[in-house]
PDB file of C-alpha atoms in Angstrom:
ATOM      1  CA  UNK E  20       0.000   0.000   0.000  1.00 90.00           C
ATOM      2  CA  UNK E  21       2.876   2.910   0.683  1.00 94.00           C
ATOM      3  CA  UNK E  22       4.547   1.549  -2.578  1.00 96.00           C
ATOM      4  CA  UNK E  23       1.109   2.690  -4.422  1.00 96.00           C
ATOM      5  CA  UNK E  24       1.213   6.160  -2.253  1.00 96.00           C
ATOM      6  CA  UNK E  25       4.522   6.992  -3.188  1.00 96.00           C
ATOM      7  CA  UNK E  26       4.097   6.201  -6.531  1.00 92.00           C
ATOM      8  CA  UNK E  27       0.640   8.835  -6.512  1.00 92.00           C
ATOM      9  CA  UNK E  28       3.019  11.067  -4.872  1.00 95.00           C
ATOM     10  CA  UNK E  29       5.399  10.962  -7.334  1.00 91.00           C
ATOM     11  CA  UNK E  30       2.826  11.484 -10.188  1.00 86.00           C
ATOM     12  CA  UNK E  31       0.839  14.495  -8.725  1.00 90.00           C
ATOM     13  CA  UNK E  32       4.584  15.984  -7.871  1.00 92.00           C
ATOM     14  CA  UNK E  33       5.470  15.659 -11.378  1.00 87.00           C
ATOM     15  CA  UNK E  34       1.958  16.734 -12.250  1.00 87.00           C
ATOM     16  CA  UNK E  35       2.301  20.367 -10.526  1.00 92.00           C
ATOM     17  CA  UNK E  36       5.940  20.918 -12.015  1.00 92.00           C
ATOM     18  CA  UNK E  37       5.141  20.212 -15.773  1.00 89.00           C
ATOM     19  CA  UNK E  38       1.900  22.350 -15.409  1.00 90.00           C
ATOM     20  CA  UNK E  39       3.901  24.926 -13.794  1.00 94.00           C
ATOM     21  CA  UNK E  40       6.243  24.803 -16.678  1.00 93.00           C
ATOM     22  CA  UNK E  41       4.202  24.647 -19.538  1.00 92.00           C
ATOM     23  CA  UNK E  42       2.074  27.401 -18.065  1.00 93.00           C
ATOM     24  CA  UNK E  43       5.166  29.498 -18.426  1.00 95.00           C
ATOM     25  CA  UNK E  44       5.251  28.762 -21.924  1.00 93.00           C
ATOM     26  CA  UNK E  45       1.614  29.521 -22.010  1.00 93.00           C
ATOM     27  CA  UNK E  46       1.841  33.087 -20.518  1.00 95.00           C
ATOM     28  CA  UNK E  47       4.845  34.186 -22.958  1.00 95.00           C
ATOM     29  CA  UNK E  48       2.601  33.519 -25.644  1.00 94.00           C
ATOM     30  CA  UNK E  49      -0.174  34.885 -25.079  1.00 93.00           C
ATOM     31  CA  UNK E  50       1.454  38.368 -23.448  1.00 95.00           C
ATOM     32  CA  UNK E  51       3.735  38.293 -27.039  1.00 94.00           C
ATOM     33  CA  UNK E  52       0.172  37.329 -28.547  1.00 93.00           C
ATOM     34  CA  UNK E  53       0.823  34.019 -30.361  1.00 93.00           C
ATOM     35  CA  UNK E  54      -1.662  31.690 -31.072  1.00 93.00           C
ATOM     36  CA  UNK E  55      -1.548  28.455 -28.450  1.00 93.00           C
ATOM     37  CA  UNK E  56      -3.168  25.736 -30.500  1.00 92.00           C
ATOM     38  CA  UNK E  57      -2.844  22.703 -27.187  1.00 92.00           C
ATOM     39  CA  UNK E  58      -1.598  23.173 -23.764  1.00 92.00           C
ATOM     40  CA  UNK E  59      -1.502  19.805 -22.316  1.00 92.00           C
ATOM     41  CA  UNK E  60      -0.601  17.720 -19.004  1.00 88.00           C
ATOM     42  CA  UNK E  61       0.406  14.378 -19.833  1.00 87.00           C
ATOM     43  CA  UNK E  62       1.314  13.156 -23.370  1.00 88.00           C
ATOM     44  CA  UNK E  63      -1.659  11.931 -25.638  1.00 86.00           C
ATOM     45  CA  UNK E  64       0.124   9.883 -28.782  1.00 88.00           C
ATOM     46  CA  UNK E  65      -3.011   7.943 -29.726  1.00 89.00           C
ATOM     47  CA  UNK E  66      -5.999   9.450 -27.121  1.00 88.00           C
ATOM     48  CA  UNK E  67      -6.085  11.865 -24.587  1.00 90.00           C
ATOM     49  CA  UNK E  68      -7.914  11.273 -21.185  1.00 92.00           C
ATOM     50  CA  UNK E  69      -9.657  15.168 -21.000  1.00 92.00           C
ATOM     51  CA  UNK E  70     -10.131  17.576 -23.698  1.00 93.00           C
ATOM     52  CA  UNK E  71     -12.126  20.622 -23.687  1.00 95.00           C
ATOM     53  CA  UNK E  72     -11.721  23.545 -26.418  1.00 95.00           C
ATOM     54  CA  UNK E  73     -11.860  27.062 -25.473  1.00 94.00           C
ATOM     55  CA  UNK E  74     -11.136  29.918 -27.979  1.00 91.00           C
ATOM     56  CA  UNK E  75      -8.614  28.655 -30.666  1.00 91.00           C
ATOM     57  CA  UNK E  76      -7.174  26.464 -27.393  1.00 93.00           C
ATOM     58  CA  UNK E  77      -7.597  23.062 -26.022  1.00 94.00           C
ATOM     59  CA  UNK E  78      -6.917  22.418 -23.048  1.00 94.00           C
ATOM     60  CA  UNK E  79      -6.192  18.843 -22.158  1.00 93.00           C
ATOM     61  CA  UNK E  80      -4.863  15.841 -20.277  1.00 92.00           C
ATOM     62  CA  UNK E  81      -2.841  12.676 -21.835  1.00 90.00           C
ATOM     63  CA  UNK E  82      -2.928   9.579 -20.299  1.00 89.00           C
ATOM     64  CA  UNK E  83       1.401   8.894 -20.734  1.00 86.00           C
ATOM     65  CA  UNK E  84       2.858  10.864 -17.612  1.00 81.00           C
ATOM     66  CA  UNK E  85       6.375  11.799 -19.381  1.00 82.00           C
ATOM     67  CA  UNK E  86       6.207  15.541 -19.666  1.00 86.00           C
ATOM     68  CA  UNK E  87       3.325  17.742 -21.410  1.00 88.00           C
ATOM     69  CA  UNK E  88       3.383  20.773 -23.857  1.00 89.00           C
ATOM     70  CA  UNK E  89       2.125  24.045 -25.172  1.00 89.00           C
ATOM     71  CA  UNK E  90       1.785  23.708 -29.051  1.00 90.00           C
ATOM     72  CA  UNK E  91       2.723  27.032 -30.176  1.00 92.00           C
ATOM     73  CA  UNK E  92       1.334  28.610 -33.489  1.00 89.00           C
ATOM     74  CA  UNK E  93       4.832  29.302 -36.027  1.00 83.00           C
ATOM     75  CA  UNK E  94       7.044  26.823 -33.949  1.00 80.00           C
ATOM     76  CA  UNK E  95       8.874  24.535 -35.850  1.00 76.00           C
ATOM     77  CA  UNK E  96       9.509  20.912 -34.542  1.00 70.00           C
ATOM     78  CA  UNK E  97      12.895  19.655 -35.268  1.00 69.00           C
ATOM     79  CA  UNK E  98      12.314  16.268 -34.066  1.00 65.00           C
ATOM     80  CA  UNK E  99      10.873  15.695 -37.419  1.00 60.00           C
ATOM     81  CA  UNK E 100      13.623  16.308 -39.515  1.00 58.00           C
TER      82      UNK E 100
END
């Protein structure tokens, strides 16, 4: 049972410091007034757990706990070339 506490630990830890982070990414773009297509907690490769759509922005939550992000309008991935 403290094994499966920890772990929740663990994951709502790492919960508050990606949000925390990609809300920093969120901020800059909207005070610089760039279009935020996603902001996410979580990954979501196939499905995502939570969606809701606001504005031009959905909000979301993915159900792999790696990292999240803020899919900024103009930003070029280079992991795709």
């Amino acid at each position: 049972m403290t094994v499966l506490i920890k772990i929740l630990q663990f994951l709502l830890s790492l919960s508050i410091l990606v949000i925390i982070h990609e809300l920093g990414h969120f901020m800059f773009a909207r005070i610089f007034k760039t279009r935020v297509e996603k902001l996410y907690l979580f990954f979501d490769p196939w499905f995502s757990l939570f969606k809701i759509k606001r504005g031009e922005t959905e909000y979301g939550i993915g159900w792999l706990p790696l990292g999240g992000y803020a899919k900024i309008s103009g930003m070029i991935d280079e992991s795709l070339d």
